[in-house]
Amino acid sequence: MVYDALDGKLTKRSIEALIQDRYSLRCCPQFLGPMLETLHDIARILEIEMNSANDNPLIDTDTRKVYCKHQTHYIFCLLQNKIESKL
């Protein structure tokens, strides 16, 4: 290739042959990797939130007691923080 350049054979670029892949193909892994990681994290957070008891009242089915603790429950704060950190 160096000899071709010295002989003047590489002065014109052939339109048919690309020297490198298109930019969108080259940057796909850097874009899609973090997005897929975020989607996996969000799915894990949603699964934990849907299976947790973070709402009032909390009912114990074994003792048939109802626990009504009026506290502030930050529902989906972890999910919100995860989404906002990727924006």
PDB file of N, CA and C in Angstrom:
ATOM      1  N   MET A   1       0.825  -1.184   0.000  1.00  0.00           N
ATOM      2  CA  MET A   1       0.000   0.000   0.000  1.00  0.00           C
ATOM      3  C   MET A   1       0.876   1.257   0.000  1.00  0.00           C
ATOM      4  N   VAL A   2       2.002   1.204   0.697  1.00  0.00           N
ATOM      5  CA  VAL A   2       2.912   2.347   0.711  1.00  0.00           C
ATOM      6  C   VAL A   2       3.488   2.570  -0.682  1.00  0.00           C
ATOM      7  N   TYR A   3       3.848   1.473  -1.352  1.00  0.00           N
ATOM      8  CA  TYR A   3       4.388   1.594  -2.705  1.00  0.00           C
ATOM      9  C   TYR A   3       3.341   2.135  -3.674  1.00  0.00           C
ATOM     10  N   ASP A   4       2.091   1.730  -3.494  1.00  0.00           N
ATOM     11  CA  ASP A   4       1.018   2.260  -4.339  1.00  0.00           C
ATOM     12  C   ASP A   4       0.844   3.757  -4.126  1.00  0.00           C
ATOM     13  N   ALA A   5       0.980   4.198  -2.891  1.00  0.00           N
ATOM     14  CA  ALA A   5       0.862   5.626  -2.601  1.00  0.00           C
ATOM     15  C   ALA A   5       2.015   6.399  -3.229  1.00  0.00           C
ATOM     16  N   LEU A   6       3.208   5.828  -3.170  1.00  0.00           N
ATOM     17  CA  LEU A   6       4.359   6.495  -3.774  1.00  0.00           C
ATOM     18  C   LEU A   6       4.255   6.535  -5.296  1.00  0.00           C
ATOM     19  N   ASP A   7       3.649   5.520  -5.885  1.00  0.00           N
ATOM     20  CA  ASP A   7       3.479   5.483  -7.337  1.00  0.00           C
ATOM     21  C   ASP A   7       2.321   6.359  -7.801  1.00  0.00           C
ATOM     22  N   GLY A   8       1.532   6.881  -6.887  1.00  0.00           N
ATOM     23  CA  GLY A   8       0.418   7.746  -7.252  1.00  0.00           C
ATOM     24  C   GLY A   8      -0.866   7.004  -7.525  1.00  0.00           C
ATOM     25  N   LYS A   9      -0.917   5.725  -7.206  1.00  0.00           N
ATOM     26  CA  LYS A   9      -2.120   4.938  -7.457  1.00  0.00           C
ATOM     27  C   LYS A   9      -3.212   5.188  -6.420  1.00  0.00           C
ATOM     28  N   LEU A  10      -2.857   5.739  -5.295  1.00  0.00           N
ATOM     29  CA  LEU A  10      -3.840   5.957  -4.225  1.00  0.00           C
ATOM     30  C   LEU A  10      -4.213   7.426  -4.083  1.00  0.00           C
ATOM     31  N   THR A  11      -4.053   8.201  -5.129  1.00  0.00           N
ATOM     32  CA  THR A  11      -4.386   9.620  -5.019  1.00  0.00           C
ATOM     33  C   THR A  11      -5.884   9.861  -5.047  1.00  0.00           C
ATOM     34  N   LYS A  12      -6.622   9.004  -5.748  1.00  0.00           N
ATOM     35  CA  LYS A  12      -8.075   9.141  -5.789  1.00  0.00           C
ATOM     36  C   LYS A  12      -8.704   8.055  -4.937  1.00  0.00           C
ATOM     37  N   ARG A  13      -9.726   8.435  -4.257  1.00  0.00           N
ATOM     38  CA  ARG A  13     -10.447   7.465  -3.423  1.00  0.00           C
ATOM     39  C   ARG A  13     -11.577   6.872  -4.241  1.00  0.00           C
ATOM     40  N   SER A  14     -11.683   5.575  -4.199  1.00  0.00           N
ATOM     41  CA  SER A  14     -12.761   4.898  -4.904  1.00  0.00           C
ATOM     42  C   SER A  14     -14.053   5.053  -4.108  1.00  0.00           C
ATOM     43  N   ILE A  15     -15.106   5.475  -4.775  1.00  0.00           N
ATOM     44  CA  ILE A  15     -16.384   5.687  -4.104  1.00  0.00           C
ATOM     45  C   ILE A  15     -17.011   4.360  -3.698  1.00  0.00           C
ATOM     46  N   GLU A  16     -16.785   3.317  -4.487  1.00  0.00           N
ATOM     47  CA  GLU A  16     -17.408   2.031  -4.195  1.00  0.00           C
ATOM     48  C   GLU A  16     -16.857   1.382  -2.927  1.00  0.00           C
ATOM     49  N   ALA A  17     -15.590   1.569  -2.678  1.00  0.00           N
ATOM     50  CA  ALA A  17     -14.967   0.898  -1.532  1.00  0.00           C
ATOM     51  C   ALA A  17     -14.838   1.868  -0.361  1.00  0.00           C
ATOM     52  N   LEU A  18     -15.404   1.491   0.758  1.00  0.00           N
ATOM     53  CA  LEU A  18     -15.289   2.311   1.965  1.00  0.00           C
ATOM     54  C   LEU A  18     -13.998   1.961   2.693  1.00  0.00           C
ATOM     55  N   ILE A  19     -13.300   2.969   3.148  1.00  0.00           N
ATOM     56  CA  ILE A  19     -12.080   2.723   3.904  1.00  0.00           C
ATOM     57  C   ILE A  19     -12.423   2.178   5.283  1.00  0.00           C
ATOM     58  N   GLN A  20     -13.438   2.694   5.909  1.00  0.00           N
ATOM     59  CA  GLN A  20     -13.889   2.189   7.202  1.00  0.00           C
ATOM     60  C   GLN A  20     -15.408   2.116   7.217  1.00  0.00           C
ATOM     61  N   ASP A  21     -15.917   1.414   8.216  1.00  0.00           N
ATOM     62  CA  ASP A  21     -17.366   1.283   8.335  1.00  0.00           C
ATOM     63  C   ASP A  21     -18.002   2.649   8.552  1.00  0.00           C
ATOM     64  N   ARG A  22     -19.254   2.709   8.272  1.00  0.00           N
ATOM     65  CA  ARG A  22     -19.989   3.940   8.521  1.00  0.00           C
ATOM     66  C   ARG A  22     -19.933   4.284  10.012  1.00  0.00           C
ATOM     67  N   TYR A  23     -20.017   5.566  10.294  1.00  0.00           N
ATOM     68  CA  TYR A  23     -19.893   6.032  11.676  1.00  0.00           C
ATOM     69  C   TYR A  23     -20.957   5.420  12.578  1.00  0.00           C
ATOM     70  N   SER A  24     -22.170   5.287  12.068  1.00  0.00           N
ATOM     71  CA  SER A  24     -23.245   4.742  12.904  1.00  0.00           C
ATOM     72  C   SER A  24     -22.959   3.300  13.300  1.00  0.00           C
ATOM     73  N   LEU A  25     -22.322   2.534  12.427  1.00  0.00           N
ATOM     74  CA  LEU A  25     -21.968   1.156  12.778  1.00  0.00           C
ATOM     75  C   LEU A  25     -20.835   1.116  13.791  1.00  0.00           C
ATOM     76  N   ARG A  26     -19.902   2.031  13.663  1.00  0.00           N
ATOM     77  CA  ARG A  26     -18.759   2.030  14.575  1.00  0.00           C
ATOM     78  C   ARG A  26     -19.132   2.481  15.979  1.00  0.00           C
ATOM     79  N   CYS A  27     -20.136   3.340  16.108  1.00  0.00           N
ATOM     80  CA  CYS A  27     -20.474   3.846  17.441  1.00  0.00           C
ATOM     81  C   CYS A  27     -21.630   3.083  18.081  1.00  0.00           C
ATOM     82  N   CYS A  28     -22.201   2.100  17.403  1.00  0.00           N
ATOM     83  CA  CYS A  28     -23.316   1.324  17.966  1.00  0.00           C
ATOM     84  C   CYS A  28     -22.981   0.680  19.314  1.00  0.00           C
ATOM     85  N   PRO A  29     -21.834   0.000  19.461  1.00  0.00           N
ATOM     86  CA  PRO A  29     -21.555  -0.630  20.755  1.00  0.00           C
ATOM     87  C   PRO A  29     -21.467   0.375  21.904  1.00  0.00           C
ATOM     88  N   GLN A  30     -20.914   1.546  21.644  1.00  0.00           N
ATOM     89  CA  GLN A  30     -20.791   2.547  22.705  1.00  0.00           C
ATOM     90  C   GLN A  30     -22.143   3.129  23.089  1.00  0.00           C
ATOM     91  N   PHE A  31     -23.097   3.092  22.196  1.00  0.00           N
ATOM     92  CA  PHE A  31     -24.432   3.604  22.489  1.00  0.00           C
ATOM     93  C   PHE A  31     -25.334   2.512  23.052  1.00  0.00           C
ATOM     94  N   LEU A  32     -25.342   1.358  22.403  1.00  0.00           N
ATOM     95  CA  LEU A  32     -26.265   0.298  22.798  1.00  0.00           C
ATOM     96  C   LEU A  32     -25.851  -0.402  24.086  1.00  0.00           C
ATOM     97  N   GLY A  33     -24.555  -0.495  24.348  1.00  0.00           N
ATOM     98  CA  GLY A  33     -24.092  -1.165  25.566  1.00  0.00           C
ATOM     99  C   GLY A  33     -24.658  -0.541  26.833  1.00  0.00           C
ATOM    100  N   PRO A  34     -24.445   0.757  27.056  1.00  0.00           N
ATOM    101  CA  PRO A  34     -25.019   1.387  28.250  1.00  0.00           C
ATOM    102  C   PRO A  34     -26.545   1.362  28.277  1.00  0.00           C
ATOM    103  N   MET A  35     -27.181   1.456  27.108  1.00  0.00           N
ATOM    104  CA  MET A  35     -28.644   1.413  27.085  1.00  0.00           C
ATOM    105  C   MET A  35     -29.164   0.043  27.515  1.00  0.00           C
ATOM    106  N   LEU A  36     -28.538  -1.021  27.022  1.00  0.00           N
ATOM    107  CA  LEU A  36     -28.956  -2.372  27.419  1.00  0.00           C
ATOM    108  C   LEU A  36     -28.689  -2.612  28.901  1.00  0.00           C
ATOM    109  N   GLU A  37     -27.560  -2.115  29.388  1.00  0.00           N
ATOM    110  CA  GLU A  37     -27.251  -2.243  30.814  1.00  0.00           C
ATOM    111  C   GLU A  37     -28.302  -1.521  31.656  1.00  0.00           C
ATOM    112  N   THR A  38     -28.706  -0.338  31.224  1.00  0.00           N
ATOM    113  CA  THR A  38     -29.733   0.416  31.938  1.00  0.00           C
ATOM    114  C   THR A  38     -31.069  -0.311  31.916  1.00  0.00           C
ATOM    115  N   LEU A  39     -31.436  -0.890  30.769  1.00  0.00           N
ATOM    116  CA  LEU A  39     -32.693  -1.636  30.690  1.00  0.00           C
ATOM    117  C   LEU A  39     -32.686  -2.852  31.609  1.00  0.00           C
ATOM    118  N   HIS A  40     -31.551  -3.537  31.706  1.00  0.00           N
ATOM    119  CA  HIS A  40     -31.455  -4.672  32.629  1.00  0.00           C
ATOM    120  C   HIS A  40     -31.591  -4.204  34.079  1.00  0.00           C
ATOM    121  N   ASP A  41     -30.948  -3.083  34.408  1.00  0.00           N
ATOM    122  CA  ASP A  41     -31.052  -2.541  35.766  1.00  0.00           C
ATOM    123  C   ASP A  41     -32.484  -2.116  36.079  1.00  0.00           C
ATOM    124  N   ILE A  42     -33.154  -1.488  35.127  1.00  0.00           N
ATOM    125  CA  ILE A  42     -34.536  -1.057  35.336  1.00  0.00           C
ATOM    126  C   ILE A  42     -35.452  -2.256  35.523  1.00  0.00           C
ATOM    127  N   ALA A  43     -35.241  -3.311  34.744  1.00  0.00           N
ATOM    128  CA  ALA A  43     -36.056  -4.525  34.899  1.00  0.00           C
ATOM    129  C   ALA A  43     -35.864  -5.129  36.286  1.00  0.00           C
ATOM    130  N   ARG A  44     -34.624  -5.130  36.780  1.00  0.00           N
ATOM    131  CA  ARG A  44     -34.349  -5.654  38.126  1.00  0.00           C
ATOM    132  C   ARG A  44     -35.019  -4.786  39.188  1.00  0.00           C
ATOM    133  N   ILE A  45     -34.931  -3.473  39.041  1.00  0.00           N
ATOM    134  CA  ILE A  45     -35.546  -2.558  40.007  1.00  0.00           C
ATOM    135  C   ILE A  45     -37.063  -2.722  40.003  1.00  0.00           C
ATOM    136  N   LEU A  46     -37.670  -2.818  38.817  1.00  0.00           N
ATOM    137  CA  LEU A  46     -39.119  -2.998  38.737  1.00  0.00           C
ATOM    138  C   LEU A  46     -39.558  -4.312  39.370  1.00  0.00           C
ATOM    139  N   GLU A  47     -38.785  -5.369  39.160  1.00  0.00           N
ATOM    140  CA  GLU A  47     -39.131  -6.658  39.757  1.00  0.00           C
ATOM    141  C   GLU A  47     -39.095  -6.578  41.281  1.00  0.00           C
ATOM    142  N   ILE A  48     -38.082  -5.919  41.814  1.00  0.00           N
ATOM    143  CA  ILE A  48     -37.982  -5.764  43.273  1.00  0.00           C
ATOM    144  C   ILE A  48     -39.133  -4.913  43.793  1.00  0.00           C
ATOM    145  N   GLU A  49     -39.433  -3.812  43.123  1.00  0.00           N
ATOM    146  CA  GLU A  49     -40.507  -2.921  43.576  1.00  0.00           C
ATOM    147  C   GLU A  49     -41.872  -3.597  43.506  1.00  0.00           C
ATOM    148  N   MET A  50     -42.109  -4.374  42.452  1.00  0.00           N
ATOM    149  CA  MET A  50     -43.414  -5.032  42.315  1.00  0.00           C
ATOM    150  C   MET A  50     -43.600  -6.149  43.335  1.00  0.00           C
ATOM    151  N   ASN A  51     -42.511  -6.743  43.791  1.00  0.00           N
ATOM    152  CA  ASN A  51     -42.607  -7.837  44.752  1.00  0.00           C
ATOM    153  C   ASN A  51     -42.407  -7.384  46.192  1.00  0.00           C
ATOM    154  N   SER A  52     -42.244  -6.096  46.417  1.00  0.00           N
ATOM    155  CA  SER A  52     -42.036  -5.612  47.781  1.00  0.00           C
ATOM    156  C   SER A  52     -43.330  -5.025  48.340  1.00  0.00           C
ATOM    157  N   ALA A  53     -43.362  -4.946  49.647  1.00  0.00           N
ATOM    158  CA  ALA A  53     -44.525  -4.371  50.332  1.00  0.00           C
ATOM    159  C   ALA A  53     -44.172  -2.955  50.750  1.00  0.00           C
ATOM    160  N   ASN A  54     -44.406  -2.025  49.881  1.00  0.00           N
ATOM    161  CA  ASN A  54     -44.064  -0.643  50.201  1.00  0.00           C
ATOM    162  C   ASN A  54     -45.296   0.257  50.221  1.00  0.00           C
ATOM    163  N   ASP A  55     -46.451  -0.346  50.369  1.00  0.00           N
ATOM    164  CA  ASP A  55     -47.672   0.434  50.376  1.00  0.00           C
ATOM    165  C   ASP A  55     -48.414   0.165  51.682  1.00  0.00           C
ATOM    166  N   ASN A  56     -49.243   1.087  52.086  1.00  0.00           N
ATOM    167  CA  ASN A  56     -50.052   0.916  53.289  1.00  0.00           C
ATOM    168  C   ASN A  56     -51.391   0.347  52.911  1.00  0.00           C
ATOM    169  N   PRO A  57     -52.018  -0.415  53.686  1.00  0.00           N
ATOM    170  CA  PRO A  57     -51.525  -1.061  54.901  1.00  0.00           C
ATOM    171  C   PRO A  57     -50.781  -2.349  54.566  1.00  0.00           C
ATOM    172  N   LEU A  58     -49.962  -2.777  55.505  1.00  0.00           N
ATOM    173  CA  LEU A  58     -49.251  -4.040  55.387  1.00  0.00           C
ATOM    174  C   LEU A  58     -50.032  -5.072  56.181  1.00  0.00           C
ATOM    175  N   ILE A  59     -50.421  -6.155  55.526  1.00  0.00           N
ATOM    176  CA  ILE A  59     -51.264  -7.167  56.165  1.00  0.00           C
ATOM    177  C   ILE A  59     -50.458  -8.434  56.371  1.00  0.00           C
ATOM    178  N   ASP A  60     -50.416  -8.891  57.620  1.00  0.00           N
ATOM    179  CA  ASP A  60     -49.767 -10.159  57.945  1.00  0.00           C
ATOM    180  C   ASP A  60     -50.829 -11.248  57.873  1.00  0.00           C
ATOM    181  N   THR A  61     -50.719 -12.117  56.884  1.00  0.00           N
ATOM    182  CA  THR A  61     -51.756 -13.135  56.681  1.00  0.00           C
ATOM    183  C   THR A  61     -51.698 -14.237  57.725  1.00  0.00           C
ATOM    184  N   ASP A  62     -50.537 -14.460  58.349  1.00  0.00           N
ATOM    185  CA  ASP A  62     -50.434 -15.511  59.368  1.00  0.00           C
ATOM    186  C   ASP A  62     -51.164 -15.118  60.648  1.00  0.00           C
ATOM    187  N   THR A  63     -50.958 -13.892  61.092  1.00  0.00           N
ATOM    188  CA  THR A  63     -51.577 -13.441  62.346  1.00  0.00           C
ATOM    189  C   THR A  63     -52.851 -12.644  62.114  1.00  0.00           C
ATOM    190  N   ARG A  64     -53.168 -12.368  60.871  1.00  0.00           N
ATOM    191  CA  ARG A  64     -54.346 -11.580  60.492  1.00  0.00           C
ATOM    192  C   ARG A  64     -54.327 -10.173  61.099  1.00  0.00           C
ATOM    193  N   LYS A  65     -53.137  -9.630  61.230  1.00  0.00           N
ATOM    194  CA  LYS A  65     -52.994  -8.264  61.740  1.00  0.00           C
ATOM    195  C   LYS A  65     -52.746  -7.320  60.570  1.00  0.00           C
ATOM    196  N   VAL A  66     -53.267  -6.125  60.750  1.00  0.00           N
ATOM    197  CA  VAL A  66     -53.068  -5.082  59.752  1.00  0.00           C
ATOM    198  C   VAL A  66     -52.171  -4.020  60.368  1.00  0.00           C
ATOM    199  N   TYR A  67     -51.067  -3.761  59.724  1.00  0.00           N
ATOM    200  CA  TYR A  67     -50.125  -2.750  60.190  1.00  0.00           C
ATOM    201  C   TYR A  67     -50.253  -1.541  59.275  1.00  0.00           C
ATOM    202  N   CYS A  68     -50.694  -0.466  59.861  1.00  0.00           N
ATOM    203  CA  CYS A  68     -50.886   0.753  59.080  1.00  0.00           C
ATOM    204  C   CYS A  68     -49.917   1.801  59.598  1.00  0.00           C
ATOM    205  N   LYS A  69     -48.738   1.804  59.062  1.00  0.00           N
ATOM    206  CA  LYS A  69     -47.713   2.772  59.450  1.00  0.00           C
ATOM    207  C   LYS A  69     -47.711   3.873  58.402  1.00  0.00           C
ATOM    208  N   HIS A  70     -48.060   5.045  58.822  1.00  0.00           N
ATOM    209  CA  HIS A  70     -48.106   6.156  57.872  1.00  0.00           C
ATOM    210  C   HIS A  70     -46.739   6.813  57.805  1.00  0.00           C
ATOM    211  N   GLN A  71     -45.927   6.246  56.957  1.00  0.00           N
ATOM    212  CA  GLN A  71     -44.596   6.791  56.731  1.00  0.00           C
ATOM    213  C   GLN A  71     -44.495   7.201  55.270  1.00  0.00           C
ATOM    214  N   THR A  72     -43.480   7.954  55.005  1.00  0.00           N
ATOM    215  CA  THR A  72     -43.249   8.339  53.617  1.00  0.00           C
ATOM    216  C   THR A  72     -42.520   7.208  52.925  1.00  0.00           C
ATOM    217  N   HIS A  73     -43.124   6.677  51.902  1.00  0.00           N
ATOM    218  CA  HIS A  73     -42.491   5.627  51.116  1.00  0.00           C
ATOM    219  C   HIS A  73     -42.073   6.235  49.786  1.00  0.00           C
ATOM    220  N   TYR A  74     -40.810   6.196  49.547  1.00  0.00           N
ATOM    221  CA  TYR A  74     -40.294   6.759  48.306  1.00  0.00           C
ATOM    222  C   TYR A  74     -40.371   5.706  47.206  1.00  0.00           C
ATOM    223  N   ILE A  75     -41.577   5.508  46.728  1.00  0.00           N
ATOM    224  CA  ILE A  75     -41.813   4.499  45.709  1.00  0.00           C
ATOM    225  C   ILE A  75     -41.152   4.941  44.408  1.00  0.00           C
ATOM    226  N   PHE A  76     -40.428   4.052  43.835  1.00  0.00           N
ATOM    227  CA  PHE A  76     -39.785   4.223  42.541  1.00  0.00           C
ATOM    228  C   PHE A  76     -38.712   5.298  42.523  1.00  0.00           C
ATOM    229  N   CYS A  77     -38.215   5.721  43.676  1.00  0.00           N
ATOM    230  CA  CYS A  77     -37.117   6.691  43.664  1.00  0.00           C
ATOM    231  C   CYS A  77     -35.856   6.081  43.061  1.00  0.00           C
ATOM    232  N   LEU A  78     -35.598   4.823  43.377  1.00  0.00           N
ATOM    233  CA  LEU A  78     -34.430   4.155  42.815  1.00  0.00           C
ATOM    234  C   LEU A  78     -34.542   4.063  41.297  1.00  0.00           C
ATOM    235  N   LEU A  79     -35.736   3.755  40.827  1.00  0.00           N
ATOM    236  CA  LEU A  79     -35.974   3.681  39.385  1.00  0.00           C
ATOM    237  C   LEU A  79     -35.802   5.052  38.735  1.00  0.00           C
ATOM    238  N   GLN A  80     -36.355   6.060  39.354  1.00  0.00           N
ATOM    239  CA  GLN A  80     -36.252   7.417  38.819  1.00  0.00           C
ATOM    240  C   GLN A  80     -34.795   7.865  38.762  1.00  0.00           C
ATOM    241  N   ASN A  81     -34.037   7.591  39.804  1.00  0.00           N
ATOM    242  CA  ASN A  81     -32.629   7.974  39.825  1.00  0.00           C
ATOM    243  C   ASN A  81     -31.839   7.253  38.743  1.00  0.00           C
ATOM    244  N   LYS A  82     -32.149   5.987  38.519  1.00  0.00           N
ATOM    245  CA  LYS A  82     -31.448   5.213  37.498  1.00  0.00           C
ATOM    246  C   LYS A  82     -31.717   5.778  36.111  1.00  0.00           C
ATOM    247  N   ILE A  83     -32.961   6.125  35.843  1.00  0.00           N
ATOM    248  CA  ILE A  83     -33.310   6.670  34.531  1.00  0.00           C
ATOM    249  C   ILE A  83     -32.676   8.049  34.338  1.00  0.00           C
ATOM    250  N   GLU A  84     -32.738   8.894  35.356  1.00  0.00           N
ATOM    251  CA  GLU A  84     -32.193  10.242  35.235  1.00  0.00           C
ATOM    252  C   GLU A  84     -30.679  10.243  35.119  1.00  0.00           C
ATOM    253  N   SER A  85     -30.016   9.244  35.680  1.00  0.00           N
ATOM    254  CA  SER A  85     -28.557   9.208  35.603  1.00  0.00           C
ATOM    255  C   SER A  85     -28.071   8.915  34.192  1.00  0.00           C
ATOM    256  N   LYS A  86     -28.924   8.322  33.362  1.00  0.00           N
ATOM    257  CA  LYS A  86     -28.525   7.991  31.993  1.00  0.00           C
ATOM    258  C   LYS A  86     -28.931   9.060  30.984  1.00  0.00           C
ATOM    259  N   LEU A  87     -29.631  10.098  31.425  1.00  0.00           N
ATOM    260  CA  LEU A  87     -30.057  11.148  30.489  1.00  0.00           C
ATOM    261  C   LEU A  87     -28.968  12.157  30.250  1.00  0.00           C
TER     262      LEU A  87
END
